[in-house]
PDB file of C-alpha atoms in Angstrom:
ATOM      1  CA  GLN A   6       4.541   2.251  -0.893  1.00 44.00           C
ATOM      2  CA  LYS A   7       4.492   2.267  -4.704  1.00 48.00           C
ATOM      3  CA  HIS A   8       6.093  -1.197  -4.879  1.00 48.00           C
ATOM      4  CA  LYS A   9       3.641  -2.800  -2.447  1.00 52.00           C
ATOM      5  CA  GLY A  10       0.557  -1.078  -3.820  1.00 59.00           C
ATOM      6  CA  TRP A  11      -0.681   0.054  -0.418  1.00 61.00           C
ATOM      7  CA  SER A  12      -3.417   2.663  -0.412  1.00 61.00           C
ATOM      8  CA  GLU A  13      -2.720   6.049   1.152  1.00 63.00           C
ATOM      9  CA  SER A  14      -4.842   5.175   4.204  1.00 61.00           C
ATOM     10  CA  THR A  15      -3.023   1.854   4.698  1.00 69.00           C
ATOM     11  CA  TRP A  16       0.312   3.628   4.413  1.00 71.00           C
ATOM     12  CA  ARG A  17      -0.707   6.197   7.038  1.00 71.00           C
ATOM     13  CA  GLY A  18      -1.948   3.445   9.361  1.00 71.00           C
ATOM     14  CA  THR A  19       1.343   1.585   9.017  1.00 82.00           C
ATOM     15  CA  GLU A  20       3.608   4.564   9.680  1.00 84.00           C
ATOM     16  CA  SER A  21       3.565   4.139  13.471  1.00 85.00           C
ATOM     17  CA  ILE A  22       4.446   0.445  13.141  1.00 88.00           C
ATOM     18  CA  LEU A  23       7.356   1.213  10.811  1.00 88.00           C
ATOM     19  CA  LYS A  24       8.586   3.897  13.204  1.00 89.00           C
ATOM     20  CA  ARG A  25       8.567   1.415  16.094  1.00 89.00           C
ATOM     21  CA  VAL A  26      10.390  -1.191  13.985  1.00 89.00           C
ATOM     22  CA  VAL A  27      13.103   1.322  13.046  1.00 90.00           C
ATOM     23  CA  GLU A  28      13.541   2.230  16.720  1.00 91.00           C
ATOM     24  CA  GLU A  29      13.939  -1.450  17.576  1.00 91.00           C
ATOM     25  CA  TRP A  30      16.152  -2.668  14.741  1.00 92.00           C
ATOM     26  CA  GLY A  31      17.364   0.438  12.935  1.00 89.00           C
ATOM     27  CA  GLU A  32      21.030  -0.497  13.392  1.00 90.00           C
ATOM     28  CA  VAL A  33      20.602  -4.228  12.763  1.00 90.00           C
ATOM     29  CA  PRO A  34      21.350  -5.555   9.253  1.00 90.00           C
ATOM     30  CA  LEU A  35      18.531  -7.505   7.590  1.00 87.00           C
ATOM     31  CA  SER A  36      20.579 -10.695   7.762  1.00 87.00           C
ATOM     32  CA  GLY A  37      20.753 -10.295  11.550  1.00 91.00           C
ATOM     33  CA  LEU A  38      16.990 -10.499  12.001  1.00 93.00           C
ATOM     34  CA  ASN A  39      15.507 -13.913  12.704  1.00 95.00           C
ATOM     35  CA  THR A  40      12.240 -15.477  13.836  1.00 96.00           C
ATOM     36  CA  ARG A  41      13.271 -15.500  17.522  1.00 95.00           C
ATOM     37  CA  LEU A  42      13.974 -11.743  17.507  1.00 94.00           C
ATOM     38  CA  ILE A  43      10.661 -10.974  15.846  1.00 95.00           C
ATOM     39  CA  GLU A  44       8.710 -13.175  18.251  1.00 96.00           C
ATOM     40  CA  GLY A  45      10.488 -11.507  21.173  1.00 95.00           C
ATOM     41  CA  PHE A  46       9.631  -8.053  19.841  1.00 94.00           C
ATOM     42  CA  LEU A  47       5.931  -8.947  19.464  1.00 95.00           C
ATOM     43  CA  THR A  48       5.774 -10.610  22.879  1.00 94.00           C
ATOM     44  CA  THR A  49       7.318  -7.554  24.519  1.00 93.00           C
ATOM     45  CA  ARG A  50       4.762  -5.327  22.868  1.00 90.00           C
ATOM     46  CA  LEU A  51       1.974  -7.568  24.188  1.00 92.00           C
ATOM     47  CA  ASP A  52       3.291  -8.002  27.743  1.00 91.00           C
ATOM     48  CA  GLN A  53       4.939  -4.657  28.455  1.00 88.00           C
ATOM     49  CA  ASP A  54       3.313  -2.187  26.071  1.00 87.00           C
ATOM     50  CA  GLY A  55      -0.145  -3.690  26.463  1.00 88.00           C
ATOM     51  CA  ILE A  56      -1.073  -3.792  22.781  1.00 89.00           C
ATOM     52  CA  THR A  57      -4.145  -5.801  21.794  1.00 90.00           C
ATOM     53  CA  LYS A  58      -4.099  -9.044  19.852  1.00 91.00           C
ATOM     54  CA  ALA A  59      -5.473  -7.163  16.848  1.00 88.00           C
ATOM     55  CA  THR A  60      -2.580  -4.680  17.013  1.00 91.00           C
ATOM     56  CA  HIS A  61      -0.141  -7.596  17.380  1.00 93.00           C
ATOM     57  CA  ASN A  62      -1.564  -9.089  14.192  1.00 93.00           C
ATOM     58  CA  ARG A  63      -1.268  -5.782  12.322  1.00 91.00           C
ATOM     59  CA  HIS A  64       2.383  -5.538  13.388  1.00 92.00           C
ATOM     60  CA  LEU A  65       2.990  -9.103  12.227  1.00 94.00           C
ATOM     61  CA  ALA A  66       1.259  -8.540   8.880  1.00 93.00           C
ATOM     62  CA  CYS A  67       3.387  -5.443   8.283  1.00 91.00           C
ATOM     63  CA  LEU A  68       6.609  -7.315   9.129  1.00 93.00           C
ATOM     64  CA  LYS A  69       5.686 -10.229   6.890  1.00 94.00           C
ATOM     65  CA  THR A  70       5.143  -7.837   4.005  1.00 90.00           C
ATOM     66  CA  ILE A  71       8.469  -6.072   4.598  1.00 89.00           C
ATOM     67  CA  PHE A  72      10.455  -9.308   4.677  1.00 93.00           C
ATOM     68  CA  LYS A  73       8.500 -10.763   1.752  1.00 93.00           C
ATOM     69  CA  MET A  74       9.588  -7.813  -0.383  1.00 90.00           C
ATOM     70  CA  ALA A  75      13.172  -8.171   0.907  1.00 91.00           C
ATOM     71  CA  VAL A  76      13.164 -11.796  -0.285  1.00 94.00           C
ATOM     72  CA  ARG A  77      11.697 -10.800  -3.643  1.00 92.00           C
ATOM     73  CA  TRP A  78      14.399  -8.187  -4.133  1.00 91.00           C
ATOM     74  CA  GLY A  79      17.172 -10.583  -3.157  1.00 92.00           C
ATOM     75  CA  ALA A  80      18.130  -8.906   0.138  1.00 91.00           C
ATOM     76  CA  LEU A  81      17.149 -12.003   2.159  1.00 92.00           C
ATOM     77  CA  ALA A  82      17.109 -15.721   1.434  1.00 93.00           C
ATOM     78  CA  HIS A  83      13.901 -16.365   3.409  1.00 94.00           C
ATOM     79  CA  ASN A  84      11.168 -14.531   5.308  1.00 96.00           C
ATOM     80  CA  PRO A  85      11.912 -14.799   9.067  1.00 96.00           C
ATOM     81  CA  ALA A  86       8.382 -13.667   9.982  1.00 96.00           C
ATOM     82  CA  ALA A  87       6.650 -16.314   7.856  1.00 95.00           C
ATOM     83  CA  PRO A  88       6.561 -19.080  10.530  1.00 96.00           C
ATOM     84  CA  ILE A  89       4.895 -16.811  13.106  1.00 96.00           C
ATOM     85  CA  ARG A  90       1.147 -17.254  13.382  1.00 95.00           C
ATOM     86  CA  SER A  91      -1.404 -14.568  14.015  1.00 94.00           C
ATOM     87  CA  LEU A  92      -3.171 -14.586  17.369  1.00 94.00           C
ATOM     88  CA  LYS A  93      -6.845 -15.412  17.614  1.00 90.00           C
ATOM     89  CA  GLU A  94      -8.493 -12.081  18.268  1.00 84.00           C
ATOM     90  CA  ASP A  95     -11.168 -11.563  20.887  1.00 76.00           C
ATOM     91  CA  PRO A  96     -14.554 -10.872  19.271  1.00 72.00           C
ATOM     92  CA  THR A  97     -15.707  -7.282  19.607  1.00 73.00           C
ATOM     93  CA  ILE A  98     -19.266  -6.024  19.776  1.00 74.00           C
ATOM     94  CA  PRO A  99     -19.807  -3.183  17.292  1.00 79.00           C
ATOM     95  CA  ARG A 100     -20.784  -0.002  19.103  1.00 88.00           C
ATOM     96  CA  ALA A 101     -23.765   1.736  17.532  1.00 90.00           C
ATOM     97  CA  LEU A 102     -25.651   4.867  18.519  1.00 94.00           C
ATOM     98  CA  SER A 103     -29.361   4.823  19.286  1.00 93.00           C
ATOM     99  CA  ASP A 104     -31.701   7.202  17.472  1.00 94.00           C
ATOM    100  CA  SER A 105     -31.755   9.564  20.440  1.00 96.00           C
ATOM    101  CA  GLU A 106     -27.964   9.524  20.755  1.00 97.00           C
ATOM    102  CA  THR A 107     -27.610  10.211  17.038  1.00 97.00           C
ATOM    103  CA  ALA A 108     -29.945  13.202  17.291  1.00 97.00           C
ATOM    104  CA  LYS A 109     -28.009  14.592  20.276  1.00 97.00           C
ATOM    105  CA  LEU A 110     -24.691  14.142  18.486  1.00 98.00           C
ATOM    106  CA  LEU A 111     -25.840  15.898  15.314  1.00 97.00           C
ATOM    107  CA  SER A 112     -27.236  18.804  17.324  1.00 97.00           C
ATOM    108  CA  GLU A 113     -23.807  19.375  18.911  1.00 97.00           C
ATOM    109  CA  LEU A 114     -21.765  19.262  15.701  1.00 96.00           C
ATOM    110  CA  PRO A 115     -20.620  22.296  13.681  1.00 93.00           C
ATOM    111  CA  ASP A 116     -21.961  22.460  10.126  1.00 91.00           C
ATOM    112  CA  HIS A 117     -18.955  20.964   8.298  1.00 89.00           C
ATOM    113  CA  ALA A 118     -18.716  17.987  10.668  1.00 94.00           C
ATOM    114  CA  ARG A 119     -22.506  17.490  10.788  1.00 96.00           C
ATOM    115  CA  ARG A 120     -22.607  17.155   7.016  1.00 96.00           C
ATOM    116  CA  THR A 121     -19.887  14.507   7.068  1.00 96.00           C
ATOM    117  CA  ALA A 122     -21.604  12.686   9.940  1.00 97.00           C
ATOM    118  CA  ILE A 123     -24.925  12.555   8.092  1.00 98.00           C
ATOM    119  CA  VAL A 124     -23.275  11.130   4.970  1.00 97.00           C
ATOM    120  CA  ALA A 125     -21.453   8.566   7.127  1.00 97.00           C
ATOM    121  CA  LEU A 126     -24.637   7.607   9.001  1.00 97.00           C
ATOM    122  CA  ASP A 127     -26.643   7.090   5.805  1.00 98.00           C
ATOM    123  CA  THR A 128     -23.996   5.451   3.591  1.00 97.00           C
ATOM    124  CA  GLY A 129     -21.808   3.474   6.023  1.00 95.00           C
ATOM    125  CA  MET A 130     -18.650   4.556   4.183  1.00 96.00           C
ATOM    126  CA  ARG A 131     -15.262   4.143   5.813  1.00 93.00           C
ATOM    127  CA  LYS A 132     -13.184   7.180   6.782  1.00 91.00           C
ATOM    128  CA  SER A 133     -10.857   6.817   3.779  1.00 89.00           C
ATOM    129  CA  GLU A 134     -13.865   6.431   1.463  1.00 93.00           C
ATOM    130  CA  LEU A 135     -15.610   9.522   2.849  1.00 94.00           C
ATOM    131  CA  PHE A 136     -12.610  11.797   2.461  1.00 92.00           C
ATOM    132  CA  GLY A 137     -11.591  10.229  -0.854  1.00 91.00           C
ATOM    133  CA  LEU A 138     -15.002  10.951  -2.382  1.00 94.00           C
ATOM    134  CA  GLN A 139     -14.855  13.260  -5.411  1.00 95.00           C
ATOM    135  CA  TRP A 140     -17.640  15.059  -7.246  1.00 96.00           C
ATOM    136  CA  GLN A 141     -17.312  12.727 -10.202  1.00 96.00           C
ATOM    137  CA  ASP A 142     -18.484   9.972  -7.822  1.00 96.00           C
ATOM    138  CA  ILE A 143     -21.773  11.749  -7.074  1.00 97.00           C
ATOM    139  CA  ASP A 144     -24.724  11.143  -9.408  1.00 97.00           C
ATOM    140  CA  PHE A 145     -27.545  13.444  -8.344  1.00 97.00           C
ATOM    141  CA  GLU A 146     -29.822  12.305 -11.174  1.00 97.00           C
ATOM    142  CA  ARG A 147     -29.653   8.638 -10.196  1.00 97.00           C
ATOM    143  CA  ARG A 148     -29.309   9.552  -6.490  1.00 97.00           C
ATOM    144  CA  GLN A 149     -26.283   7.372  -5.919  1.00 97.00           C
ATOM    145  CA  VAL A 150     -22.711   7.540  -4.663  1.00 97.00           C
ATOM    146  CA  THR A 151     -19.952   5.437  -6.205  1.00 96.00           C
ATOM    147  CA  VAL A 152     -17.163   4.332  -3.883  1.00 95.00           C
ATOM    148  CA  ARG A 153     -14.155   3.833  -6.147  1.00 88.00           C
ATOM    149  CA  GLN A 154     -11.373   3.581  -3.564  1.00 73.00           C
ATOM    150  CA  SER A 155     -12.638   0.776  -1.361  1.00 73.00           C
ATOM    151  CA  LYS A 156     -10.541  -1.104   1.190  1.00 71.00           C
ATOM    152  CA  ASN A 157     -11.246  -4.433  -0.494  1.00 68.00           C
ATOM    153  CA  GLY A 158     -10.103  -3.157  -3.898  1.00 72.00           C
ATOM    154  CA  SER A 159     -13.493  -3.184  -5.632  1.00 82.00           C
ATOM    155  CA  PHE A 160     -16.022  -0.414  -6.261  1.00 89.00           C
ATOM    156  CA  ARG A 161     -19.590  -0.289  -4.961  1.00 94.00           C
ATOM    157  CA  VAL A 162     -22.638   1.929  -5.483  1.00 96.00           C
ATOM    158  CA  ILE A 163     -24.681   3.278  -2.566  1.00 97.00           C
ATOM    159  CA  PRO A 164     -28.130   4.855  -3.098  1.00 97.00           C
ATOM    160  CA  MET A 165     -28.661   8.252  -1.427  1.00 97.00           C
ATOM    161  CA  THR A 166     -31.218   8.893   1.275  1.00 97.00           C
ATOM    162  CA  ASP A 167     -33.178  12.138   1.080  1.00 97.00           C
ATOM    163  CA  ARG A 168     -30.982  13.825   3.677  1.00 97.00           C
ATOM    164  CA  VAL A 169     -27.738  12.728   2.009  1.00 97.00           C
ATOM    165  CA  LEU A 170     -29.033  14.184  -1.252  1.00 97.00           C
ATOM    166  CA  GLU A 171     -29.914  17.426   0.545  1.00 97.00           C
ATOM    167  CA  GLU A 172     -26.564  17.701   2.347  1.00 97.00           C
ATOM    168  CA  LEU A 173     -24.521  16.986  -0.783  1.00 97.00           C
ATOM    169  CA  ARG A 174     -26.506  19.605  -2.707  1.00 97.00           C
ATOM    170  CA  LYS A 175     -25.594  22.123  -0.003  1.00 95.00           C
ATOM    171  CA  GLN A 176     -21.971  21.018  -0.084  1.00 95.00           C
ATOM    172  CA  GLN A 177     -21.880  21.415  -3.857  1.00 95.00           C
ATOM    173  CA  GLN A 178     -22.803  25.078  -3.435  1.00 94.00           C
ATOM    174  CA  THR A 179     -19.649  25.693  -1.374  1.00 90.00           C
ATOM    175  CA  GLY A 180     -17.571  25.199  -4.524  1.00 88.00           C
ATOM    176  CA  VAL A 181     -14.983  22.989  -2.816  1.00 86.00           C
ATOM    177  CA  ILE A 182     -13.226  20.682  -5.319  1.00 87.00           C
ATOM    178  CA  PRO A 183     -12.168  18.038  -6.196  1.00 91.00           C
ATOM    179  CA  TYR A 184     -13.001  16.288  -2.907  1.00 93.00           C
ATOM    180  CA  VAL A 185     -16.562  16.425  -1.626  1.00 95.00           C
ATOM    181  CA  LEU A 186     -15.995  16.353   2.141  1.00 93.00           C
ATOM    182  CA  PRO A 187     -13.045  18.181   3.740  1.00 88.00           C
ATOM    183  CA  SER A 188     -11.526  16.384   6.718  1.00 87.00           C
ATOM    184  CA  ALA A 189     -10.983  19.711   8.491  1.00 84.00           C
ATOM    185  CA  LEU A 190     -12.273  23.259   8.458  1.00 78.00           C
ATOM    186  CA  ARG A 191      -9.682  25.994   8.847  1.00 70.00           C
ATOM    187  CA  SER A 192     -10.665  29.001  10.907  1.00 64.00           C
ATOM    188  CA  GLY A 193      -7.851  31.547  11.112  1.00 60.00           C
ATOM    189  CA  GLN A 194      -4.713  29.687  12.163  1.00 59.00           C
ATOM    190  CA  ARG A 195      -6.598  26.764  13.641  1.00 67.00           C
ATOM    191  CA  ALA A 196      -8.038  23.813  11.734  1.00 74.00           C
ATOM    192  CA  GLU A 197     -10.771  21.774  13.437  1.00 81.00           C
ATOM    193  CA  THR A 198     -10.818  18.216  12.138  1.00 91.00           C
ATOM    194  CA  VAL A 199     -13.975  16.141  11.856  1.00 94.00           C
ATOM    195  CA  LYS A 200     -12.317  13.678  14.231  1.00 93.00           C
ATOM    196  CA  ASP A 201     -11.934  16.331  16.938  1.00 94.00           C
ATOM    197  CA  ALA A 202     -15.416  17.712  16.316  1.00 95.00           C
ATOM    198  CA  LEU A 203     -17.028  14.270  16.691  1.00 96.00           C
ATOM    199  CA  SER A 204     -15.172  13.524  19.901  1.00 95.00           C
ATOM    200  CA  SER A 205     -16.002  16.904  21.451  1.00 96.00           C
ATOM    201  CA  ALA A 206     -19.653  16.714  20.398  1.00 97.00           C
ATOM    202  CA  GLY A 207     -19.949  13.186  21.764  1.00 97.00           C
ATOM    203  CA  HIS A 208     -18.750  14.285  25.182  1.00 96.00           C
ATOM    204  CA  ARG A 209     -21.026  17.351  25.186  1.00 96.00           C
ATOM    205  CA  ALA A 210     -23.971  15.134  24.270  1.00 96.00           C
ATOM    206  CA  GLY A 211     -23.170  12.741  27.125  1.00 96.00           C
ATOM    207  CA  ILE A 212     -22.406   9.876  24.718  1.00 95.00           C
ATOM    208  CA  GLY A 213     -18.658   9.717  25.263  1.00 95.00           C
ATOM    209  CA  HIS A 214     -15.984   9.414  22.602  1.00 94.00           C
ATOM    210  CA  VAL A 215     -17.410   9.094  19.088  1.00 96.00           C
ATOM    211  CA  HIS A 216     -15.423   8.435  15.915  1.00 94.00           C
ATOM    212  CA  LEU A 217     -16.391   7.876  12.298  1.00 95.00           C
ATOM    213  CA  HIS A 218     -16.340   4.089  12.549  1.00 93.00           C
ATOM    214  CA  VAL A 219     -19.069   4.266  15.207  1.00 95.00           C
ATOM    215  CA  LEU A 220     -21.244   5.939  12.568  1.00 96.00           C
ATOM    216  CA  ARG A 221     -20.484   3.080  10.150  1.00 95.00           C
ATOM    217  CA  HIS A 222     -21.546   0.601  12.843  1.00 92.00           C
ATOM    218  CA  THR A 223     -24.701   2.641  13.426  1.00 94.00           C
ATOM    219  CA  PHE A 224     -25.552   2.491   9.720  1.00 95.00           C
ATOM    220  CA  ALA A 225     -25.239  -1.299   9.644  1.00 91.00           C
ATOM    221  CA  THR A 226     -27.123  -1.775  12.904  1.00 89.00           C
ATOM    222  CA  ARG A 227     -30.030   0.379  11.711  1.00 91.00           C
ATOM    223  CA  LEU A 228     -30.254  -1.696   8.537  1.00 91.00           C
ATOM    224  CA  ARG A 229     -30.287  -4.927  10.517  1.00 87.00           C
ATOM    225  CA  GLU A 230     -32.914  -3.628  12.939  1.00 85.00           C
ATOM    226  CA  ALA A 231     -35.034  -2.690   9.915  1.00 86.00           C
ATOM    227  CA  GLY A 232     -34.942  -6.343   8.862  1.00 83.00           C
ATOM    228  CA  GLN A 233     -32.576  -6.009   5.910  1.00 88.00           C
ATOM    229  CA  PRO A 234     -30.873  -9.302   4.942  1.00 88.00           C
ATOM    230  CA  LEU A 235     -27.175  -9.714   5.643  1.00 87.00           C
ATOM    231  CA  ASP A 236     -26.170 -10.014   1.984  1.00 91.00           C
ATOM    232  CA  ARG A 237     -27.477  -6.487   1.345  1.00 93.00           C
ATOM    233  CA  ILE A 238     -25.725  -5.137   4.424  1.00 91.00           C
ATOM    234  CA  MET A 239     -22.533  -6.857   3.276  1.00 92.00           C
ATOM    235  CA  ALA A 240     -22.814  -5.263  -0.181  1.00 92.00           C
ATOM    236  CA  LEU A 241     -23.500  -1.776   1.186  1.00 94.00           C
ATOM    237  CA  LEU A 242     -20.613  -1.941   3.666  1.00 93.00           C
ATOM    238  CA  GLY A 243     -18.178  -3.310   1.084  1.00 91.00           C
ATOM    239  CA  HIS A 244     -17.300  -6.415   3.101  1.00 88.00           C
ATOM    240  CA  LYS A 245     -15.534  -9.189   1.220  1.00 84.00           C
ATOM    241  CA  THR A 246     -16.946 -11.977   3.371  1.00 82.00           C
ATOM    242  CA  MET A 247     -20.132 -12.524   5.364  1.00 82.00           C
ATOM    243  CA  ALA A 248     -18.151 -12.982   8.597  1.00 78.00           C
ATOM    244  CA  MET A 249     -17.832  -9.237   9.248  1.00 76.00           C
ATOM    245  CA  SER A 250     -21.495  -8.576   8.536  1.00 78.00           C
ATOM    246  CA  LEU A 251     -22.572 -11.431  10.817  1.00 77.00           C
ATOM    247  CA  ARG A 252     -21.442  -9.355  13.806  1.00 76.00           C
ATOM    248  CA  TYR A 253     -24.452  -7.118  13.282  1.00 72.00           C
ATOM    249  CA  ALA A 254     -26.811 -10.084  13.339  1.00 65.00           C
ATOM    250  CA  LYS A 255     -25.405 -11.127  16.731  1.00 66.00           C
ATOM    251  CA  SER A 256     -25.345  -7.640  18.231  1.00 63.00           C
ATOM    252  CA  THR A 257     -28.845  -6.705  17.027  1.00 63.00           C
ATOM    253  CA  PRO A 258     -31.336  -9.066  18.727  1.00 64.00           C
ATOM    254  CA  THR A 259     -34.509  -7.486  17.268  1.00 67.00           C
ATOM    255  CA  GLN A 260     -35.211 -10.346  14.870  1.00 67.00           C
ATOM    256  CA  LEU A 261     -34.226 -12.937  17.475  1.00 70.00           C
ATOM    257  CA  LYS A 262     -36.771 -11.385  19.824  1.00 75.00           C
ATOM    258  CA  GLU A 263     -39.414 -11.728  17.120  1.00 74.00           C
ATOM    259  CA  ALA A 264     -38.421 -15.367  16.660  1.00 76.00           C
ATOM    260  CA  ILE A 265     -38.853 -16.093  20.389  1.00 80.00           C
ATOM    261  CA  GLU A 266     -42.173 -14.231  20.495  1.00 83.00           C
ATOM    262  CA  ALA A 267     -43.391 -16.507  17.695  1.00 84.00           C
ATOM    263  CA  LEU A 268     -43.138 -19.412  20.167  1.00 87.00           C
ATOM    264  CA  GLY A 269     -45.759 -17.746  22.339  1.00 75.00           C
TER     265      GLY A 269
END
């Protein structure tokens, strides 16, 4: 981890892949691994385990990094995963909650999870950014949140809505430090995570399974429906390229409807 420079969230997300790789090749020396074996492993995961193309690509990216470091450290002469190409992933439509669904969800959430959900809905921060937020990143005077640990490696500043300001003021009074939003609330011997609380509340509200990334999608979709330009949405979400933000233009037809109505 320290040699590659992976973030803590990337390391956690890669753990299951590394575990599967060890199960597959734990007894095989590095010199015994070749491109054919790697391709066979990935194909088996696609055909028999039913992984998605996106998961295939994450596996491949992880393997390429491992072998790249092995080459750098002199354990291998070449990277056997380098010739393998990523698969073209099927486009996905971002799932976003409607205003009524959002209200139902919030009404079903316990206080600690509701506070996190409101911040997520009004800032669009990723899971790792939400739970990595520290009080030094909150500027109540300027009404802004600074995201220092972003996925793309750069910081960004997000203005607070009135309800984010209100919820963070309440959270400040709890005296929890250094992180602003706890990922779980311990009650006796049991700790309820925000993840579990969101999923349970979603089912009670008749929405189905809800996770934090749905709230990020909802944030972006609301901005697009309000007519905000894509470059602002891109900046607020912390996207490196416009391609990711363009999904919200395609999945939110409000402005396209207005364009067609103009023909009338």
